[in-house]
PDB file of C-alpha atoms in Angstrom:
ATOM      1  CA  MET A  17     192.843 -34.664 161.812  1.00  0.00           C
ATOM      2  CA  ALA A  18     193.228 -31.518 163.901  1.00  0.00           C
ATOM      3  CA  VAL A  19     194.435 -32.054 167.442  1.00  0.00           C
ATOM      4  CA  LYS A  20     193.778 -29.472 170.172  1.00  0.00           C
ATOM      5  CA  ALA A  21     196.873 -28.452 172.127  1.00  0.00           C
ATOM      6  CA  SER A  22     194.904 -29.086 175.348  1.00  0.00           C
ATOM      7  CA  GLY A  23     194.627 -32.715 174.275  1.00  0.00           C
ATOM      8  CA  PHE A  24     198.392 -33.023 174.053  1.00  0.00           C
ATOM      9  CA  PRO A  25     199.776 -31.696 177.344  1.00  0.00           C
ATOM     10  CA  GLY A  26     203.522 -31.157 177.592  1.00  0.00           C
ATOM     11  CA  TYR A  27     203.889 -30.401 173.900  1.00  0.00           C
ATOM     12  CA  THR A  28     204.008 -27.134 172.009  1.00  0.00           C
ATOM     13  CA  PRO A  29     201.921 -27.101 168.794  1.00  0.00           C
ATOM     14  CA  ILE A  30     203.508 -25.686 165.663  1.00  0.00           C
ATOM     15  CA  SER A  31     200.527 -26.720 163.523  1.00  0.00           C
ATOM     16  CA  ASN A  32     197.284 -28.575 164.153  1.00  0.00           C
ATOM     17  CA  ARG A  33     199.138 -31.866 163.627  1.00  0.00           C
ATOM     18  CA  ILE A  34     202.744 -31.251 164.652  1.00  0.00           C
ATOM     19  CA  PHE A  35     203.855 -30.995 168.278  1.00  0.00           C
ATOM     20  CA  ILE A  36     207.241 -30.420 169.882  1.00  0.00           C
ATOM     21  CA  ARG A  37     208.578 -31.533 173.234  1.00  0.00           C
ATOM     22  CA  ASN A  38     211.710 -29.566 173.793  1.00  0.00           C
ATOM     23  CA  GLU A  39     212.687 -29.781 177.423  1.00  0.00           C
ATOM     24  CA  ARG A  40     216.038 -28.769 178.861  1.00  0.00           C
ATOM     25  CA  ALA A  41     217.787 -31.636 180.610  1.00  0.00           C
ATOM     26  CA  ASP A  42     218.201 -31.288 184.364  1.00  0.00           C
ATOM     27  CA  PRO A  43     221.397 -32.556 186.033  1.00  0.00           C
ATOM     28  CA  ASP A  44     219.906 -35.959 186.811  1.00  0.00           C
ATOM     29  CA  SER A  45     218.773 -36.558 183.233  1.00  0.00           C
ATOM     30  CA  ALA A  46     222.127 -35.442 181.884  1.00  0.00           C
ATOM     31  CA  THR A  47     223.819 -37.957 184.114  1.00  0.00           C
ATOM     32  CA  ALA A  48     221.465 -40.675 182.998  1.00  0.00           C
ATOM     33  CA  GLN A  49     222.118 -39.738 179.399  1.00  0.00           C
ATOM     34  CA  SER A  50     225.853 -40.085 179.736  1.00  0.00           C
ATOM     35  CA  LYS A  51     225.415 -43.688 180.794  1.00  0.00           C
ATOM     36  CA  THR A  52     223.702 -44.620 177.513  1.00  0.00           C
ATOM     37  CA  VAL A  53     225.417 -42.738 174.673  1.00  0.00           C
ATOM     38  CA  THR A  54     228.110 -40.100 174.305  1.00  0.00           C
ATOM     39  CA  SER A  55     226.483 -38.531 171.179  1.00  0.00           C
ATOM     40  CA  PRO A  56     222.731 -38.410 171.721  1.00  0.00           C
ATOM     41  CA  PRO A  57     220.346 -37.285 168.967  1.00  0.00           C
ATOM     42  CA  THR A  58     219.522 -33.597 168.865  1.00  0.00           C
ATOM     43  CA  THR A  59     216.116 -34.063 167.212  1.00  0.00           C
ATOM     44  CA  ILE A  60     213.762 -37.070 166.957  1.00  0.00           C
ATOM     45  CA  LEU A  61     210.865 -37.038 164.445  1.00  0.00           C
ATOM     46  CA  VAL A  62     208.053 -39.476 165.353  1.00  0.00           C
ATOM     47  CA  TYR A  63     205.516 -40.086 162.574  1.00  0.00           C
ATOM     48  CA  GLY A  64     202.379 -41.734 163.941  1.00  0.00           C
ATOM     49  CA  TRP A  65     200.499 -44.404 162.063  1.00  0.00           C
ATOM     50  CA  GLY A  66     197.264 -43.530 160.240  1.00  0.00           C
ATOM     51  CA  ASP A  67     194.606 -41.954 162.480  1.00  0.00           C
ATOM     52  CA  ALA A  68     196.624 -42.764 165.632  1.00  0.00           C
ATOM     53  CA  SER A  69     195.537 -40.797 168.669  1.00  0.00           C
ATOM     54  CA  PRO A  70     198.045 -38.464 170.337  1.00  0.00           C
ATOM     55  CA  LYS A  71     197.983 -40.429 173.579  1.00  0.00           C
ATOM     56  CA  HIS A  72     199.130 -43.538 171.770  1.00  0.00           C
ATOM     57  CA  VAL A  73     201.820 -41.872 169.703  1.00  0.00           C
ATOM     58  CA  ALA A  74     203.001 -40.030 172.858  1.00  0.00           C
ATOM     59  CA  LYS A  75     204.093 -43.386 174.304  1.00  0.00           C
ATOM     60  CA  TYR A  76     206.841 -43.493 171.703  1.00  0.00           C
ATOM     61  CA  SER A  77     207.859 -39.935 172.554  1.00  0.00           C
ATOM     62  CA  GLU A  78     208.054 -40.909 176.213  1.00  0.00           C
ATOM     63  CA  GLY A  79     210.223 -43.899 175.302  1.00  0.00           C
ATOM     64  CA  TYR A  80     212.622 -41.709 173.403  1.00  0.00           C
ATOM     65  CA  HIS A  81     212.702 -39.165 176.184  1.00  0.00           C
ATOM     66  CA  ALA A  82     213.743 -41.918 178.611  1.00  0.00           C
ATOM     67  CA  LEU A  83     216.616 -42.850 176.297  1.00  0.00           C
ATOM     68  CA  PHE A  84     217.661 -39.375 175.239  1.00  0.00           C
ATOM     69  CA  PRO A  85     216.431 -36.777 177.794  1.00  0.00           C
ATOM     70  CA  THR A  86     217.966 -33.758 176.037  1.00  0.00           C
ATOM     71  CA  ALA A  87     216.623 -34.464 172.525  1.00  0.00           C
ATOM     72  CA  ARG A  88     213.973 -32.274 170.961  1.00  0.00           C
ATOM     73  CA  ILE A  89     211.102 -34.645 170.079  1.00  0.00           C
ATOM     74  CA  VAL A  90     208.613 -33.819 167.333  1.00  0.00           C
ATOM     75  CA  VAL A  91     205.379 -35.807 167.083  1.00  0.00           C
ATOM     76  CA  ILE A  92     203.451 -35.766 163.824  1.00  0.00           C
ATOM     77  CA  ILE A  93     199.806 -36.965 163.767  1.00  0.00           C
ATOM     78  CA  ASN A  94     198.795 -38.407 160.379  1.00  0.00           C
ATOM     79  CA  PRO A  95     195.204 -38.783 159.060  1.00  0.00           C
ATOM     80  CA  ILE A  96     194.684 -41.549 156.528  1.00  0.00           C
ATOM     81  CA  LEU A  97     192.121 -39.540 154.550  1.00  0.00           C
ATOM     82  CA  ALA A  98     194.573 -36.706 153.921  1.00  0.00           C
ATOM     83  CA  ALA A  99     197.390 -39.143 153.092  1.00  0.00           C
ATOM     84  CA  THR A 100     195.272 -40.801 150.402  1.00  0.00           C
ATOM     85  CA  THR A 101     193.553 -37.708 148.893  1.00  0.00           C
ATOM     86  CA  HIS A 102     196.019 -34.828 149.206  1.00  0.00           C
ATOM     87  CA  LEU A 103     198.436 -34.214 146.359  1.00  0.00           C
ATOM     88  CA  LEU A 104     202.177 -33.902 146.959  1.00  0.00           C
ATOM     89  CA  PRO A 105     202.135 -30.053 147.178  1.00  0.00           C
ATOM     90  CA  GLN A 106     199.503 -30.254 149.918  1.00  0.00           C
ATOM     91  CA  ARG A 107     201.354 -32.988 151.821  1.00  0.00           C
ATOM     92  CA  THR A 108     204.571 -30.984 151.498  1.00  0.00           C
ATOM     93  CA  GLN A 109     202.873 -27.817 152.709  1.00  0.00           C
ATOM     94  CA  SER A 110     201.600 -29.610 155.842  1.00  0.00           C
ATOM     95  CA  MET A 111     205.195 -30.507 156.774  1.00  0.00           C
ATOM     96  CA  ARG A 112     206.700 -27.031 156.187  1.00  0.00           C
ATOM     97  CA  PRO A 113     206.031 -25.905 159.793  1.00  0.00           C
ATOM     98  CA  LEU A 114     208.323 -28.744 160.901  1.00  0.00           C
ATOM     99  CA  ILE A 115     211.117 -27.603 158.600  1.00  0.00           C
ATOM    100  CA  ASP A 116     210.626 -23.962 159.649  1.00  0.00           C
ATOM    101  CA  ALA A 117     210.776 -24.831 163.385  1.00  0.00           C
ATOM    102  CA  CYS A 118     213.501 -27.489 163.393  1.00  0.00           C
ATOM    103  CA  PHE A 119     215.564 -27.056 160.219  1.00  0.00           C
ATOM    104  CA  PRO A 120     215.338 -23.375 159.199  1.00  0.00           C
ATOM    105  CA  ASN A 121     218.913 -23.465 157.928  1.00  0.00           C
ATOM    106  CA  LYS A 122     220.665 -25.906 155.609  1.00  0.00           C
ATOM    107  CA  ASP A 123     222.457 -28.710 157.452  1.00  0.00           C
ATOM    108  CA  ASP A 124     225.904 -27.743 158.765  1.00  0.00           C
ATOM    109  CA  GLY A 125     226.640 -31.088 160.348  1.00  0.00           C
ATOM    110  CA  SER A 126     225.519 -30.107 163.858  1.00  0.00           C
ATOM    111  CA  GLU A 127     222.238 -32.001 163.826  1.00  0.00           C
ATOM    112  CA  ARG A 128     221.945 -35.675 164.860  1.00  0.00           C
ATOM    113  CA  VAL A 129     218.469 -36.882 163.849  1.00  0.00           C
ATOM    114  CA  ILE A 130     216.305 -39.958 164.202  1.00  0.00           C
ATOM    115  CA  MET A 131     213.310 -40.445 161.898  1.00  0.00           C
ATOM    116  CA  HIS A 132     210.839 -42.881 163.451  1.00  0.00           C
ATOM    117  CA  ILE A 133     208.154 -43.901 160.963  1.00  0.00           C
ATOM    118  CA  MET A 134     205.099 -45.969 161.784  1.00  0.00           C
ATOM    119  CA  SER A 135     203.063 -47.751 159.130  1.00  0.00           C
ATOM    120  CA  ASN A 136     202.568 -46.592 155.540  1.00  0.00           C
ATOM    121  CA  THR A 137     200.713 -43.404 156.454  1.00  0.00           C
ATOM    122  CA  GLY A 138     203.624 -42.288 158.630  1.00  0.00           C
ATOM    123  CA  GLY A 139     205.904 -43.039 155.697  1.00  0.00           C
ATOM    124  CA  ILE A 140     203.872 -40.849 153.374  1.00  0.00           C
ATOM    125  CA  TYR A 141     204.355 -37.835 155.636  1.00  0.00           C
ATOM    126  CA  ALA A 142     207.997 -38.630 156.338  1.00  0.00           C
ATOM    127  CA  ALA A 143     208.502 -38.524 152.557  1.00  0.00           C
ATOM    128  CA  ALA A 144     206.648 -35.214 152.446  1.00  0.00           C
ATOM    129  CA  THR A 145     209.111 -33.906 155.045  1.00  0.00           C
ATOM    130  CA  LEU A 146     212.058 -34.916 152.876  1.00  0.00           C
ATOM    131  CA  ASN A 147     210.435 -33.076 150.008  1.00  0.00           C
ATOM    132  CA  ALA A 148     209.715 -29.963 152.114  1.00  0.00           C
ATOM    133  CA  TYR A 149     213.336 -29.842 153.258  1.00  0.00           C
ATOM    134  CA  ARG A 150     214.600 -30.013 149.702  1.00  0.00           C
ATOM    135  CA  GLU A 151     212.184 -27.339 148.542  1.00  0.00           C
ATOM    136  CA  ARG A 152     213.333 -25.067 151.380  1.00  0.00           C
ATOM    137  CA  HIS A 153     217.103 -25.593 151.001  1.00  0.00           C
ATOM    138  CA  GLY A 154     217.650 -26.625 147.366  1.00  0.00           C
ATOM    139  CA  VAL A 155     217.745 -29.726 145.206  1.00  0.00           C
ATOM    140  CA  ASP A 156     221.209 -30.658 146.534  1.00  0.00           C
ATOM    141  CA  ALA A 157     219.952 -30.718 150.128  1.00  0.00           C
ATOM    142  CA  THR A 158     218.799 -33.860 151.991  1.00  0.00           C
ATOM    143  CA  LEU A 159     217.254 -33.752 155.434  1.00  0.00           C
ATOM    144  CA  PRO A 160     219.976 -34.712 157.899  1.00  0.00           C
ATOM    145  CA  HIS A 161     219.269 -37.910 159.774  1.00  0.00           C
ATOM    146  CA  HIS A 162     221.477 -40.729 161.027  1.00  0.00           C
ATOM    147  CA  LEU A 163     218.891 -43.405 161.878  1.00  0.00           C
ATOM    148  CA  CYS A 164     215.601 -44.160 160.148  1.00  0.00           C
ATOM    149  CA  VAL A 165     213.356 -46.542 162.091  1.00  0.00           C
ATOM    150  CA  SER A 166     210.599 -48.113 159.998  1.00  0.00           C
ATOM    151  CA  ASP A 167     207.996 -49.760 162.243  1.00  0.00           C
ATOM    152  CA  SER A 168     205.560 -51.985 160.336  1.00  0.00           C
ATOM    153  CA  THR A 169     206.400 -50.328 157.022  1.00  0.00           C
ATOM    154  CA  PRO A 170     206.813 -50.359 154.050  1.00  0.00           C
ATOM    155  CA  GLY A 171     204.646 -53.092 152.552  1.00  0.00           C
ATOM    156  CA  SER A 172     203.521 -54.034 149.080  1.00  0.00           C
ATOM    157  CA  LEU A 173     202.421 -51.302 146.693  1.00  0.00           C
ATOM    158  CA  ASN A 174     200.285 -53.596 144.540  1.00  0.00           C
ATOM    159  CA  PHE A 175     196.922 -51.879 144.772  1.00  0.00           C
ATOM    160  CA  THR A 176     194.716 -54.761 143.738  1.00  0.00           C
ATOM    161  CA  SER A 177     196.211 -57.181 146.270  1.00  0.00           C
ATOM    162  CA  GLU A 178     196.523 -54.636 149.111  1.00  0.00           C
ATOM    163  CA  VAL A 179     193.375 -52.501 148.888  1.00  0.00           C
ATOM    164  CA  TRP A 180     191.306 -54.701 151.152  1.00  0.00           C
ATOM    165  CA  ARG A 181     193.882 -54.485 153.954  1.00  0.00           C
ATOM    166  CA  TRP A 182     194.466 -50.747 153.447  1.00  0.00           C
ATOM    167  CA  SER A 183     190.706 -50.096 153.565  1.00  0.00           C
ATOM    168  CA  ARG A 184     190.426 -52.118 156.801  1.00  0.00           C
ATOM    169  CA  ALA A 185     192.975 -49.877 158.417  1.00  0.00           C
ATOM    170  CA  MET A 186     191.003 -46.860 157.177  1.00  0.00           C
ATOM    171  CA  ALA A 187     187.714 -48.290 158.418  1.00  0.00           C
ATOM    172  CA  MET A 188     189.166 -48.818 161.846  1.00  0.00           C
ATOM    173  CA  GLY A 189     189.442 -45.010 162.100  1.00  0.00           C
ATOM    174  CA  VAL A 190     185.718 -44.466 161.474  1.00  0.00           C
ATOM    175  CA  PRO A 191     184.237 -42.900 164.651  1.00  0.00           C
ATOM    176  CA  LYS A 192     182.433 -45.449 166.791  1.00  0.00           C
ATOM    177  CA  TRP A 193     179.421 -43.192 167.138  1.00  0.00           C
ATOM    178  CA  ILE A 194     178.575 -43.703 163.460  1.00  0.00           C
ATOM    179  CA  PRO A 195     175.996 -46.523 163.582  1.00  0.00           C
ATOM    180  CA  ILE A 196     177.143 -48.693 160.681  1.00  0.00           C
ATOM    181  CA  PRO A 197     178.532 -52.261 160.788  1.00  0.00           C
ATOM    182  CA  PHE A 198     182.272 -52.549 160.333  1.00  0.00           C
ATOM    183  CA  LYS A 199     181.882 -54.761 157.260  1.00  0.00           C
ATOM    184  CA  PHE A 200     179.885 -52.002 155.585  1.00  0.00           C
ATOM    185  CA  SER A 201     182.379 -49.242 156.463  1.00  0.00           C
ATOM    186  CA  HIS A 202     185.204 -51.534 155.337  1.00  0.00           C
ATOM    187  CA  ALA A 203     183.544 -51.974 151.926  1.00  0.00           C
ATOM    188  CA  LEU A 204     182.891 -48.234 151.620  1.00  0.00           C
ATOM    189  CA  CYS A 205     186.524 -47.449 152.381  1.00  0.00           C
ATOM    190  CA  ALA A 206     187.666 -49.993 149.811  1.00  0.00           C
ATOM    191  CA  ALA A 207     185.440 -48.396 147.173  1.00  0.00           C
ATOM    192  CA  PHE A 208     186.663 -44.936 148.103  1.00  0.00           C
ATOM    193  CA  LEU A 209     190.336 -45.941 147.898  1.00  0.00           C
ATOM    194  CA  ALA A 210     189.718 -47.590 144.527  1.00  0.00           C
ATOM    195  CA  PHE A 211     188.106 -44.393 143.224  1.00  0.00           C
ATOM    196  CA  VAL A 212     190.993 -42.246 144.440  1.00  0.00           C
ATOM    197  CA  TYR A 213     193.651 -44.606 143.119  1.00  0.00           C
ATOM    198  CA  TYR A 214     192.270 -45.047 139.605  1.00  0.00           C
ATOM    199  CA  LEU A 215     191.489 -41.357 139.315  1.00  0.00           C
ATOM    200  CA  ALA A 216     195.118 -40.591 140.193  1.00  0.00           C
ATOM    201  CA  VAL A 217     196.324 -43.162 137.629  1.00  0.00           C
ATOM    202  CA  ALA A 218     194.052 -41.715 134.943  1.00  0.00           C
ATOM    203  CA  MET A 219     195.410 -38.218 135.653  1.00  0.00           C
ATOM    204  CA  GLY A 220     199.060 -39.357 135.667  1.00  0.00           C
ATOM    205  CA  ILE A 221     199.485 -38.611 139.382  1.00  0.00           C
ATOM    206  CA  GLU A 222     201.887 -40.797 141.411  1.00  0.00           C
ATOM    207  CA  PRO A 223     199.951 -42.313 144.360  1.00  0.00           C
ATOM    208  CA  SER A 224     201.211 -41.105 147.768  1.00  0.00           C
ATOM    209  CA  GLY A 225     202.373 -44.560 148.891  1.00  0.00           C
ATOM    210  CA  SER A 226     204.351 -45.130 145.696  1.00  0.00           C
ATOM    211  CA  HIS A 227     205.923 -41.673 145.976  1.00  0.00           C
ATOM    212  CA  ALA A 228     207.041 -42.356 149.568  1.00  0.00           C
ATOM    213  CA  ALA A 229     208.584 -45.722 148.707  1.00  0.00           C
ATOM    214  CA  ARG A 230     210.375 -44.273 145.689  1.00  0.00           C
ATOM    215  CA  ILE A 231     212.028 -41.240 147.276  1.00  0.00           C
ATOM    216  CA  PHE A 232     213.144 -43.150 150.354  1.00  0.00           C
ATOM    217  CA  THR A 233     215.438 -45.064 148.003  1.00  0.00           C
ATOM    218  CA  GLU A 234     216.712 -42.025 146.108  1.00  0.00           C
ATOM    219  CA  HIS A 235     219.927 -40.574 147.459  1.00  0.00           C
ATOM    220  CA  GLY A 236     218.907 -37.080 146.358  1.00  0.00           C
ATOM    221  CA  PHE A 237     216.007 -37.150 148.851  1.00  0.00           C
ATOM    222  CA  ALA A 238     217.021 -39.658 151.547  1.00  0.00           C
ATOM    223  CA  THR A 239     220.655 -39.685 152.564  1.00  0.00           C
ATOM    224  CA  PRO A 240     222.401 -43.087 152.296  1.00  0.00           C
ATOM    225  CA  LYS A 241     224.451 -42.089 155.378  1.00  0.00           C
ATOM    226  CA  ALA A 242     221.521 -43.052 157.627  1.00  0.00           C
ATOM    227  CA  LEU A 243     221.216 -46.501 159.081  1.00  0.00           C
ATOM    228  CA  ARG A 244     217.828 -48.103 158.251  1.00  0.00           C
ATOM    229  CA  LEU A 245     216.154 -50.213 160.950  1.00  0.00           C
ATOM    230  CA  PHE A 246     213.105 -52.254 159.941  1.00  0.00           C
ATOM    231  CA  CYS A 247     210.885 -53.496 162.818  1.00  0.00           C
ATOM    232  CA  TYR A 248     208.324 -56.122 161.877  1.00  0.00           C
ATOM    233  CA  SER A 249     206.594 -59.365 162.815  1.00  0.00           C
ATOM    234  CA  LYS A 250     205.270 -62.296 160.873  1.00  0.00           C
ATOM    235  CA  GLU A 251     201.933 -61.903 162.648  1.00  0.00           C
ATOM    236  CA  ASP A 252     201.282 -58.416 161.225  1.00  0.00           C
ATOM    237  CA  ASP A 253     198.021 -58.741 159.242  1.00  0.00           C
ATOM    238  CA  LEU A 254     198.312 -55.340 157.496  1.00  0.00           C
ATOM    239  CA  ILE A 255     201.944 -55.407 156.308  1.00  0.00           C
ATOM    240  CA  TYR A 256     203.133 -58.814 155.245  1.00  0.00           C
ATOM    241  CA  TRP A 257     206.650 -59.622 156.448  1.00  0.00           C
ATOM    242  CA  GLU A 258     207.728 -60.903 153.026  1.00  0.00           C
ATOM    243  CA  ASP A 259     206.915 -57.492 151.483  1.00  0.00           C
ATOM    244  CA  LEU A 260     208.774 -55.629 154.214  1.00  0.00           C
ATOM    245  CA  GLU A 261     211.854 -57.811 153.853  1.00  0.00           C
ATOM    246  CA  GLU A 262     211.742 -57.277 150.097  1.00  0.00           C
ATOM    247  CA  ASN A 263     211.654 -53.520 150.566  1.00  0.00           C
ATOM    248  CA  ALA A 264     214.578 -53.721 152.996  1.00  0.00           C
ATOM    249  CA  ALA A 265     216.536 -55.696 150.395  1.00  0.00           C
ATOM    250  CA  ILE A 266     215.736 -53.045 147.712  1.00  0.00           C
ATOM    251  CA  ALA A 267     217.072 -50.317 150.038  1.00  0.00           C
ATOM    252  CA  GLN A 268     220.240 -52.299 150.712  1.00  0.00           C
ATOM    253  CA  ASN A 269     220.793 -52.882 147.015  1.00  0.00           C
ATOM    254  CA  LYS A 270     220.524 -49.131 146.494  1.00  0.00           C
ATOM    255  CA  GLY A 271     223.295 -48.371 148.943  1.00  0.00           C
ATOM    256  CA  TYR A 272     221.534 -48.096 152.304  1.00  0.00           C
ATOM    257  CA  THR A 273     222.777 -49.926 155.368  1.00  0.00           C
ATOM    258  CA  THR A 274     219.843 -51.963 156.701  1.00  0.00           C
ATOM    259  CA  VAL A 275     219.035 -53.874 159.865  1.00  0.00           C
ATOM    260  CA  LEU A 276     216.018 -56.219 160.185  1.00  0.00           C
ATOM    261  CA  GLU A 277     214.557 -56.829 163.646  1.00  0.00           C
ATOM    262  CA  GLU A 278     211.795 -59.398 163.985  1.00  0.00           C
ATOM    263  CA  PHE A 279     209.353 -59.345 166.893  1.00  0.00           C
ATOM    264  CA  LYS A 280     207.489 -62.503 167.781  1.00  0.00           C
ATOM    265  CA  GLY A 281     203.703 -62.482 167.900  1.00  0.00           C
ATOM    266  CA  SER A 282     203.101 -58.716 167.824  1.00  0.00           C
ATOM    267  CA  PRO A 283     200.423 -57.088 165.650  1.00  0.00           C
ATOM    268  CA  HIS A 284     200.711 -54.126 163.331  1.00  0.00           C
ATOM    269  CA  VAL A 285     202.534 -51.261 165.126  1.00  0.00           C
ATOM    270  CA  GLY A 286     202.300 -53.380 168.276  1.00  0.00           C
ATOM    271  CA  HIS A 287     205.968 -54.335 168.697  1.00  0.00           C
ATOM    272  CA  MET A 288     206.832 -51.721 171.273  1.00  0.00           C
ATOM    273  CA  ARG A 289     203.759 -52.536 173.358  1.00  0.00           C
ATOM    274  CA  MET A 290     204.461 -56.274 173.418  1.00  0.00           C
ATOM    275  CA  HIS A 291     208.272 -56.225 173.503  1.00  0.00           C
ATOM    276  CA  PRO A 292     209.394 -52.905 175.079  1.00  0.00           C
ATOM    277  CA  GLU A 293     212.827 -54.103 176.162  1.00  0.00           C
ATOM    278  CA  GLN A 294     213.649 -55.554 172.756  1.00  0.00           C
ATOM    279  CA  TYR A 295     212.208 -52.540 170.966  1.00  0.00           C
ATOM    280  CA  TRP A 296     214.095 -49.778 172.794  1.00  0.00           C
ATOM    281  CA  GLY A 297     217.185 -51.914 173.186  1.00  0.00           C
ATOM    282  CA  THR A 298     217.324 -52.364 169.413  1.00  0.00           C
ATOM    283  CA  ILE A 299     216.861 -48.655 168.755  1.00  0.00           C
ATOM    284  CA  LEU A 300     219.630 -47.789 171.238  1.00  0.00           C
ATOM    285  CA  ARG A 301     221.958 -50.344 169.708  1.00  0.00           C
ATOM    286  CA  CYS A 302     221.265 -49.073 166.180  1.00  0.00           C
ATOM    287  CA  TRP A 303     221.771 -45.472 167.275  1.00  0.00           C
ATOM    288  CA  LYS A 304     225.232 -46.382 168.583  1.00  0.00           C
ATOM    289  CA  ASP A 305     225.976 -48.192 165.310  1.00  0.00           C
ATOM    290  CA  ALA A 306     224.787 -45.150 163.363  1.00  0.00           C
ATOM    291  CA  MET A 307     227.149 -42.904 165.323  1.00  0.00           C
ATOM    292  CA  GLU A 308     230.033 -45.284 164.605  1.00  0.00           C
ATOM    293  CA  MET A 309     229.165 -45.130 160.886  1.00  0.00           C
ATOM    294  CA  ASN A 310     229.132 -41.341 161.093  1.00  0.00           C
ATOM    295  CA  GLU A 311     232.548 -41.224 162.731  1.00  0.00           C
ATOM    296  CA  LYS A 312     234.086 -43.369 160.021  1.00  0.00           C
ATOM    297  CA  GLU A 313     233.064 -41.026 157.226  1.00  0.00           C
TER     298      GLU A 313
END
């Protein structure tokens, strides 16, 4: 999914899918900032859900800008087709412009970073970013971040039980001008995902979703120093809450500090829209907790 810069005003493109908002704080915003936190993030990475439009993902960027006016905010637009068909080298290559622009040098402790990941497709490209950072700076390097927000992700990785829901999310991205019933496009997407999945298995290639889930629980890729916040609801019909809680427990058992925040009645990636005060209040609270964790080290 290529996005024209003219369709994303206020942001500077560094690739056809990655956009940066890097404004300097004016005196008023600096004053407002001092009332929220003493150590604001320097960089915020926002990974949109699969096939999300820039105008929808930008709402999260605007929310972060209201909380942290001086932070550099990077928005990453993520197509489902590429996430499911591109191999790891291709996914990693697509995230290298982000590393070049924001993390050209190995971490020296000066960066304070939030990774905000939405849905499984966002997670796939967040994982590719971790991989791109390590390829750039060495196998002993992990992308510096202090808070990782997982919104409506991760879910189950059981292909046979999940393919119908994954394909529905993919079918929702089919352009409306294509004159086919949704049930038909849903079935076509399911067949396509099955073909891609079983071809990858036959060739010994780790599926992109499995790769993302794995390296986000490996200390060599994802630092255990970051607080993990999982945002979810029991009404999400794409990511079951039981699967998300299980993944949070796995992360905790592997040494990650985790926080679960349930939202009542909200759909998939709909928590911020339905509960904005709870959503941003939780992120602000967790950021403060993450900074306290960092000070204790």
